[in-house]
Amino acid sequence: DDVLDNRELRPYAVQLIQRMGTKAESAVPPLVRLLREPAEAEEDVMFQREVQFALAAIGPAAAGAVPALVGSLSSAQDSIRASAAFALGKIGPAARAAVPALRENLRRPDPIVRLASIRALLQIQPGEQRLAAVAAPMLLEALGSEYELVRAEAVTALGERSDFGKRAIPQLKKLLQDPSPLVRDR
């Protein structure tokens, strides 16, 4: 806790928490406190994103962070919105309170925010059939994105969902020739 209060050391502490993953459950309250700090400078935005990735690494045990992460979904920064959605998805069904805000983010112009939000919704509501009907076309469209991270995440999401991933097999085969190793290796 003291290390997270030290502005010079806390980036290293957050990286360590990310590596510890589920074993770092006790770090959730101080991480939530860090999320409440304003993120105006680029350095602060990047740090807040890393805090949210640490919460994602903790997974379902980070359920106490859901209200703060829902708050991050309305940030002016796309990277904060996307990393919050990613963390909420890793928390899973315990993040159900985030569903309305995640649905709102599906209308955002940033493709990474939209993709992170649809993936989070699929992880929070795994059996929701109406959601699958919305997600499948979004993920198929994301396979053609100009952004390699978006293509790679869409490949991963489709691979996790055999119910609509099968429809993507022709497009997925084409991505075996993608110029990005990040996409090909998924």
PDB file of C-alpha atoms in Angstrom:
ATOM      1  CA  ASP A   1       0.000   0.000   0.000  1.00  0.00           C
ATOM      2  CA  ASP A   2       2.836   2.420   0.895  1.00  0.00           C
ATOM      3  CA  VAL A   3       4.588   1.660  -2.392  1.00  0.00           C
ATOM      4  CA  LEU A   4       1.424   2.563  -4.337  1.00  0.00           C
ATOM      5  CA  ASP A   5       1.407   5.953  -2.570  1.00  0.00           C
ATOM      6  CA  ASN A   6       4.948   6.700  -3.784  1.00  0.00           C
ATOM      7  CA  ARG A   7       4.637   8.330  -7.235  1.00  0.00           C
ATOM      8  CA  GLU A   8       8.107   7.128  -8.273  1.00  0.00           C
ATOM      9  CA  LEU A   9       7.672   3.493  -7.223  1.00  0.00           C
ATOM     10  CA  ARG A  10       4.025   2.839  -7.976  1.00  0.00           C
ATOM     11  CA  PRO A  11       4.420   2.108 -11.705  1.00  0.00           C
ATOM     12  CA  TYR A  12       6.746  -0.757 -10.722  1.00  0.00           C
ATOM     13  CA  ALA A  13       4.327  -1.950  -8.061  1.00  0.00           C
ATOM     14  CA  VAL A  14       1.482  -2.000 -10.579  1.00  0.00           C
ATOM     15  CA  GLN A  15       3.603  -4.032 -13.000  1.00  0.00           C
ATOM     16  CA  LEU A  16       4.353  -6.498 -10.201  1.00  0.00           C
ATOM     17  CA  ILE A  17       0.634  -6.744  -9.381  1.00  0.00           C
ATOM     18  CA  GLN A  18      -0.080  -7.481 -13.042  1.00  0.00           C
ATOM     19  CA  ARG A  19       2.420 -10.342 -12.939  1.00  0.00           C
ATOM     20  CA  MET A  20       1.016 -11.685  -9.677  1.00  0.00           C
ATOM     21  CA  GLY A  21      -2.455 -11.845 -11.183  1.00  0.00           C
ATOM     22  CA  THR A  22      -5.055 -13.560  -9.031  1.00  0.00           C
ATOM     23  CA  LYS A  23      -2.658 -13.712  -6.062  1.00  0.00           C
ATOM     24  CA  ALA A  24      -2.812  -9.901  -5.755  1.00  0.00           C
ATOM     25  CA  GLU A  25      -6.434  -9.723  -4.569  1.00  0.00           C
ATOM     26  CA  SER A  26      -5.425  -7.659  -1.516  1.00  0.00           C
ATOM     27  CA  ALA A  27      -4.228  -4.882  -3.864  1.00  0.00           C
ATOM     28  CA  VAL A  28      -7.747  -4.190  -5.191  1.00  0.00           C
ATOM     29  CA  PRO A  29      -8.697  -1.415  -2.694  1.00  0.00           C
ATOM     30  CA  PRO A  30      -5.498   0.629  -3.210  1.00  0.00           C
ATOM     31  CA  LEU A  31      -5.778   0.163  -6.994  1.00  0.00           C
ATOM     32  CA  VAL A  32      -9.351   1.452  -6.867  1.00  0.00           C
ATOM     33  CA  ARG A  33      -8.107   4.466  -4.921  1.00  0.00           C
ATOM     34  CA  LEU A  34      -5.578   5.138  -7.703  1.00  0.00           C
ATOM     35  CA  LEU A  35      -8.333   5.020 -10.311  1.00  0.00           C
ATOM     36  CA  ARG A  36     -10.053   7.905  -8.553  1.00  0.00           C
ATOM     37  CA  GLU A  37      -7.070  10.195  -9.171  1.00  0.00           C
ATOM     38  CA  PRO A  38      -7.504  12.569 -12.142  1.00  0.00           C
ATOM     39  CA  ALA A  39      -5.766  11.473 -15.339  1.00  0.00           C
ATOM     40  CA  GLU A  40      -5.043  14.615 -17.320  1.00  0.00           C
ATOM     41  CA  ALA A  41      -1.397  14.343 -18.406  1.00  0.00           C
ATOM     42  CA  GLU A  42      -0.464  11.589 -20.864  1.00  0.00           C
ATOM     43  CA  GLU A  43       1.678   9.943 -18.180  1.00  0.00           C
ATOM     44  CA  ASP A  44      -1.351   9.804 -15.844  1.00  0.00           C
ATOM     45  CA  VAL A  45      -3.549   8.331 -18.583  1.00  0.00           C
ATOM     46  CA  MET A  46      -0.993   5.600 -19.266  1.00  0.00           C
ATOM     47  CA  PHE A  47      -0.664   4.871 -15.545  1.00  0.00           C
ATOM     48  CA  GLN A  48      -4.425   4.621 -15.084  1.00  0.00           C
ATOM     49  CA  ARG A  49      -4.585   2.218 -18.013  1.00  0.00           C
ATOM     50  CA  GLU A  50      -1.916   0.048 -16.356  1.00  0.00           C
ATOM     51  CA  VAL A  51      -3.866   0.087 -13.070  1.00  0.00           C
ATOM     52  CA  GLN A  52      -6.896  -1.196 -14.966  1.00  0.00           C
ATOM     53  CA  PHE A  53      -4.792  -3.919 -16.592  1.00  0.00           C
ATOM     54  CA  ALA A  54      -3.634  -4.912 -13.088  1.00  0.00           C
ATOM     55  CA  LEU A  55      -7.277  -5.251 -12.031  1.00  0.00           C
ATOM     56  CA  ALA A  56      -7.886  -7.337 -15.162  1.00  0.00           C
ATOM     57  CA  ALA A  57      -5.015  -9.634 -14.177  1.00  0.00           C
ATOM     58  CA  ILE A  58      -6.586 -10.118 -10.746  1.00  0.00           C
ATOM     59  CA  GLY A  59      -9.777 -11.189 -12.528  1.00  0.00           C
ATOM     60  CA  PRO A  60     -13.020 -12.083 -10.716  1.00  0.00           C
ATOM     61  CA  ALA A  61     -11.443 -11.289  -7.338  1.00  0.00           C
ATOM     62  CA  ALA A  62     -11.322  -7.626  -8.436  1.00  0.00           C
ATOM     63  CA  ALA A  63     -15.126  -7.368  -8.337  1.00  0.00           C
ATOM     64  CA  GLY A  64     -14.823  -4.587  -5.762  1.00  0.00           C
ATOM     65  CA  ALA A  65     -13.375  -2.388  -8.510  1.00  0.00           C
ATOM     66  CA  VAL A  66     -16.491  -2.594 -10.711  1.00  0.00           C
ATOM     67  CA  PRO A  67     -17.944   0.816  -9.697  1.00  0.00           C
ATOM     68  CA  ALA A  68     -14.622   2.592 -10.352  1.00  0.00           C
ATOM     69  CA  LEU A  69     -14.182   0.772 -13.673  1.00  0.00           C
ATOM     70  CA  VAL A  70     -17.725   1.709 -14.708  1.00  0.00           C
ATOM     71  CA  GLY A  71     -16.732   5.310 -14.002  1.00  0.00           C
ATOM     72  CA  SER A  72     -13.720   4.899 -16.291  1.00  0.00           C
ATOM     73  CA  LEU A  73     -16.030   3.834 -19.141  1.00  0.00           C
ATOM     74  CA  SER A  74     -17.121   7.462 -19.467  1.00  0.00           C
ATOM     75  CA  SER A  75     -13.574   8.864 -19.570  1.00  0.00           C
ATOM     76  CA  ALA A  76     -12.641  11.317 -22.298  1.00  0.00           C
ATOM     77  CA  GLN A  77      -9.655   9.054 -23.075  1.00  0.00           C
ATOM     78  CA  ASP A  78     -10.263   6.118 -25.419  1.00  0.00           C
ATOM     79  CA  SER A  79      -7.401   4.120 -23.887  1.00  0.00           C
ATOM     80  CA  ILE A  80      -8.938   4.420 -20.412  1.00  0.00           C
ATOM     81  CA  ARG A  81     -12.376   3.386 -21.709  1.00  0.00           C
ATOM     82  CA  ALA A  82     -10.903   0.387 -23.553  1.00  0.00           C
ATOM     83  CA  SER A  83      -8.761  -0.828 -20.633  1.00  0.00           C
ATOM     84  CA  ALA A  84     -11.722  -0.447 -18.255  1.00  0.00           C
ATOM     85  CA  ALA A  85     -13.844  -2.590 -20.578  1.00  0.00           C
ATOM     86  CA  PHE A  86     -11.042  -5.159 -20.756  1.00  0.00           C
ATOM     87  CA  ALA A  87     -10.828  -5.309 -16.940  1.00  0.00           C
ATOM     88  CA  LEU A  88     -14.599  -5.601 -16.566  1.00  0.00           C
ATOM     89  CA  GLY A  89     -14.606  -8.515 -19.007  1.00  0.00           C
ATOM     90  CA  LYS A  90     -11.894 -10.289 -16.995  1.00  0.00           C
ATOM     91  CA  ILE A  91     -13.949  -9.801 -13.823  1.00  0.00           C
ATOM     92  CA  GLY A  92     -16.780 -11.567 -15.637  1.00  0.00           C
ATOM     93  CA  PRO A  93     -20.384 -12.004 -14.464  1.00  0.00           C
ATOM     94  CA  ALA A  94     -19.695 -10.106 -11.214  1.00  0.00           C
ATOM     95  CA  ALA A  95     -19.360  -6.978 -13.397  1.00  0.00           C
ATOM     96  CA  ARG A  96     -23.008  -7.092 -14.506  1.00  0.00           C
ATOM     97  CA  ALA A  97     -23.496  -3.517 -13.233  1.00  0.00           C
ATOM     98  CA  ALA A  98     -21.290  -2.363 -16.129  1.00  0.00           C
ATOM     99  CA  VAL A  99     -23.610  -3.699 -18.865  1.00  0.00           C
ATOM    100  CA  PRO A 100     -25.469  -0.409 -19.577  1.00  0.00           C
ATOM    101  CA  ALA A 101     -22.241   1.615 -19.836  1.00  0.00           C
ATOM    102  CA  LEU A 102     -20.580  -1.066 -21.991  1.00  0.00           C
ATOM    103  CA  ARG A 103     -23.571  -1.048 -24.332  1.00  0.00           C
ATOM    104  CA  GLU A 104     -23.277   2.725 -24.561  1.00  0.00           C
ATOM    105  CA  ASN A 105     -19.603   2.344 -25.540  1.00  0.00           C
ATOM    106  CA  LEU A 106     -20.620   0.172 -28.498  1.00  0.00           C
ATOM    107  CA  ARG A 107     -21.648   3.468 -30.145  1.00  0.00           C
ATOM    108  CA  ARG A 108     -18.256   5.128 -29.672  1.00  0.00           C
ATOM    109  CA  PRO A 109     -16.255   5.940 -32.809  1.00  0.00           C
ATOM    110  CA  ASP A 110     -13.042   4.277 -31.575  1.00  0.00           C
ATOM    111  CA  PRO A 111     -12.855   0.668 -32.874  1.00  0.00           C
ATOM    112  CA  ILE A 112     -10.728  -0.499 -29.940  1.00  0.00           C
ATOM    113  CA  VAL A 113     -13.264   0.812 -27.417  1.00  0.00           C
ATOM    114  CA  ARG A 114     -16.100  -0.877 -29.324  1.00  0.00           C
ATOM    115  CA  LEU A 115     -14.244  -4.189 -29.546  1.00  0.00           C
ATOM    116  CA  ALA A 116     -13.189  -4.148 -25.882  1.00  0.00           C
ATOM    117  CA  SER A 117     -16.789  -3.378 -24.911  1.00  0.00           C
ATOM    118  CA  ILE A 118     -18.339  -6.187 -26.964  1.00  0.00           C
ATOM    119  CA  ARG A 119     -15.754  -8.658 -25.644  1.00  0.00           C
ATOM    120  CA  ALA A 120     -16.497  -7.557 -22.089  1.00  0.00           C
ATOM    121  CA  LEU A 121     -20.221  -7.980 -22.648  1.00  0.00           C
ATOM    122  CA  LEU A 122     -19.639 -11.502 -23.974  1.00  0.00           C
ATOM    123  CA  GLN A 123     -17.577 -12.358 -20.890  1.00  0.00           C
ATOM    124  CA  ILE A 124     -20.025 -10.785 -18.434  1.00  0.00           C
ATOM    125  CA  GLN A 125     -23.111 -12.326 -20.085  1.00  0.00           C
ATOM    126  CA  PRO A 126     -21.796 -15.538 -21.676  1.00  0.00           C
ATOM    127  CA  GLY A 127     -25.183 -17.127 -22.336  1.00  0.00           C
ATOM    128  CA  GLU A 128     -26.985 -14.048 -23.686  1.00  0.00           C
ATOM    129  CA  GLN A 129     -28.216 -15.046 -27.167  1.00  0.00           C
ATOM    130  CA  ARG A 130     -29.335 -11.551 -28.243  1.00  0.00           C
ATOM    131  CA  LEU A 131     -25.858 -10.304 -27.456  1.00  0.00           C
ATOM    132  CA  ALA A 132     -24.330 -12.998 -29.658  1.00  0.00           C
ATOM    133  CA  ALA A 133     -26.497 -11.757 -32.536  1.00  0.00           C
ATOM    134  CA  VAL A 134     -25.016  -8.257 -32.138  1.00  0.00           C
ATOM    135  CA  ALA A 135     -21.466  -9.417 -31.413  1.00  0.00           C
ATOM    136  CA  ALA A 136     -20.973 -11.735 -34.373  1.00  0.00           C
ATOM    137  CA  PRO A 137     -21.246  -9.051 -37.092  1.00  0.00           C
ATOM    138  CA  MET A 138     -19.122  -6.625 -35.039  1.00  0.00           C
ATOM    139  CA  LEU A 139     -16.366  -9.201 -34.621  1.00  0.00           C
ATOM    140  CA  LEU A 140     -16.499 -10.206 -38.286  1.00  0.00           C
ATOM    141  CA  GLU A 141     -16.196  -6.544 -39.276  1.00  0.00           C
ATOM    142  CA  ALA A 142     -13.291  -6.096 -36.858  1.00  0.00           C
ATOM    143  CA  LEU A 143     -11.339  -8.798 -38.732  1.00  0.00           C
ATOM    144  CA  GLY A 144     -10.911  -6.259 -41.536  1.00  0.00           C
ATOM    145  CA  SER A 145      -9.787  -3.393 -39.307  1.00  0.00           C
ATOM    146  CA  GLU A 146      -6.765  -1.322 -40.212  1.00  0.00           C
ATOM    147  CA  TYR A 147      -5.547  -1.758 -36.609  1.00  0.00           C
ATOM    148  CA  GLU A 148      -3.646  -4.963 -35.935  1.00  0.00           C
ATOM    149  CA  LEU A 149      -4.697  -5.033 -32.275  1.00  0.00           C
ATOM    150  CA  VAL A 150      -8.368  -4.889 -33.285  1.00  0.00           C
ATOM    151  CA  ARG A 151      -7.900  -7.743 -35.786  1.00  0.00           C
ATOM    152  CA  ALA A 152      -5.991  -9.805 -33.224  1.00  0.00           C
ATOM    153  CA  GLU A 153      -8.595  -9.317 -30.501  1.00  0.00           C
ATOM    154  CA  ALA A 154     -11.413 -10.134 -32.923  1.00  0.00           C
ATOM    155  CA  VAL A 155      -9.643 -13.378 -33.856  1.00  0.00           C
ATOM    156  CA  THR A 156      -9.310 -14.266 -30.173  1.00  0.00           C
ATOM    157  CA  ALA A 157     -12.948 -13.435 -29.421  1.00  0.00           C
ATOM    158  CA  LEU A 158     -14.180 -15.495 -32.369  1.00  0.00           C
ATOM    159  CA  GLY A 159     -12.001 -18.392 -31.273  1.00  0.00           C
ATOM    160  CA  GLU A 160     -13.576 -18.286 -27.830  1.00  0.00           C
ATOM    161  CA  ARG A 161     -17.093 -18.526 -29.255  1.00  0.00           C
ATOM    162  CA  SER A 162     -17.680 -21.607 -31.366  1.00  0.00           C
ATOM    163  CA  ASP A 163     -21.364 -20.664 -31.701  1.00  0.00           C
ATOM    164  CA  PHE A 164     -20.538 -17.889 -34.159  1.00  0.00           C
ATOM    165  CA  GLY A 165     -16.820 -18.357 -34.689  1.00  0.00           C
ATOM    166  CA  LYS A 166     -17.554 -21.071 -37.258  1.00  0.00           C
ATOM    167  CA  ARG A 167     -19.072 -18.454 -39.587  1.00  0.00           C
ATOM    168  CA  ALA A 168     -15.744 -16.654 -39.602  1.00  0.00           C
ATOM    169  CA  ILE A 169     -13.594 -19.593 -40.731  1.00  0.00           C
ATOM    170  CA  PRO A 170     -13.051 -18.290 -44.318  1.00  0.00           C
ATOM    171  CA  GLN A 171     -12.000 -14.856 -43.012  1.00  0.00           C
ATOM    172  CA  LEU A 172      -9.865 -16.393 -40.286  1.00  0.00           C
ATOM    173  CA  LYS A 173      -8.029 -18.526 -42.847  1.00  0.00           C
ATOM    174  CA  LYS A 174      -7.194 -15.355 -44.812  1.00  0.00           C
ATOM    175  CA  LEU A 175      -5.725 -13.839 -41.650  1.00  0.00           C
ATOM    176  CA  LEU A 176      -3.141 -16.630 -41.546  1.00  0.00           C
ATOM    177  CA  GLN A 177      -1.436 -14.491 -44.211  1.00  0.00           C
ATOM    178  CA  ASP A 178      -1.843 -11.231 -42.253  1.00  0.00           C
ATOM    179  CA  PRO A 179       1.312  -9.075 -42.259  1.00  0.00           C
ATOM    180  CA  SER A 180       1.123  -8.798 -38.462  1.00  0.00           C
ATOM    181  CA  PRO A 181       2.511 -11.679 -36.376  1.00  0.00           C
ATOM    182  CA  LEU A 182       0.215 -10.511 -33.565  1.00  0.00           C
ATOM    183  CA  VAL A 183      -2.775 -11.417 -35.771  1.00  0.00           C
ATOM    184  CA  ARG A 184      -1.303 -14.576 -37.343  1.00  0.00           C
ATOM    185  CA  ASP A 185      -0.276 -16.104 -34.014  1.00  0.00           C
ATOM    186  CA  ARG A 186      -3.730 -15.875 -32.459  1.00  0.00           C
TER     187      ARG A 186
END
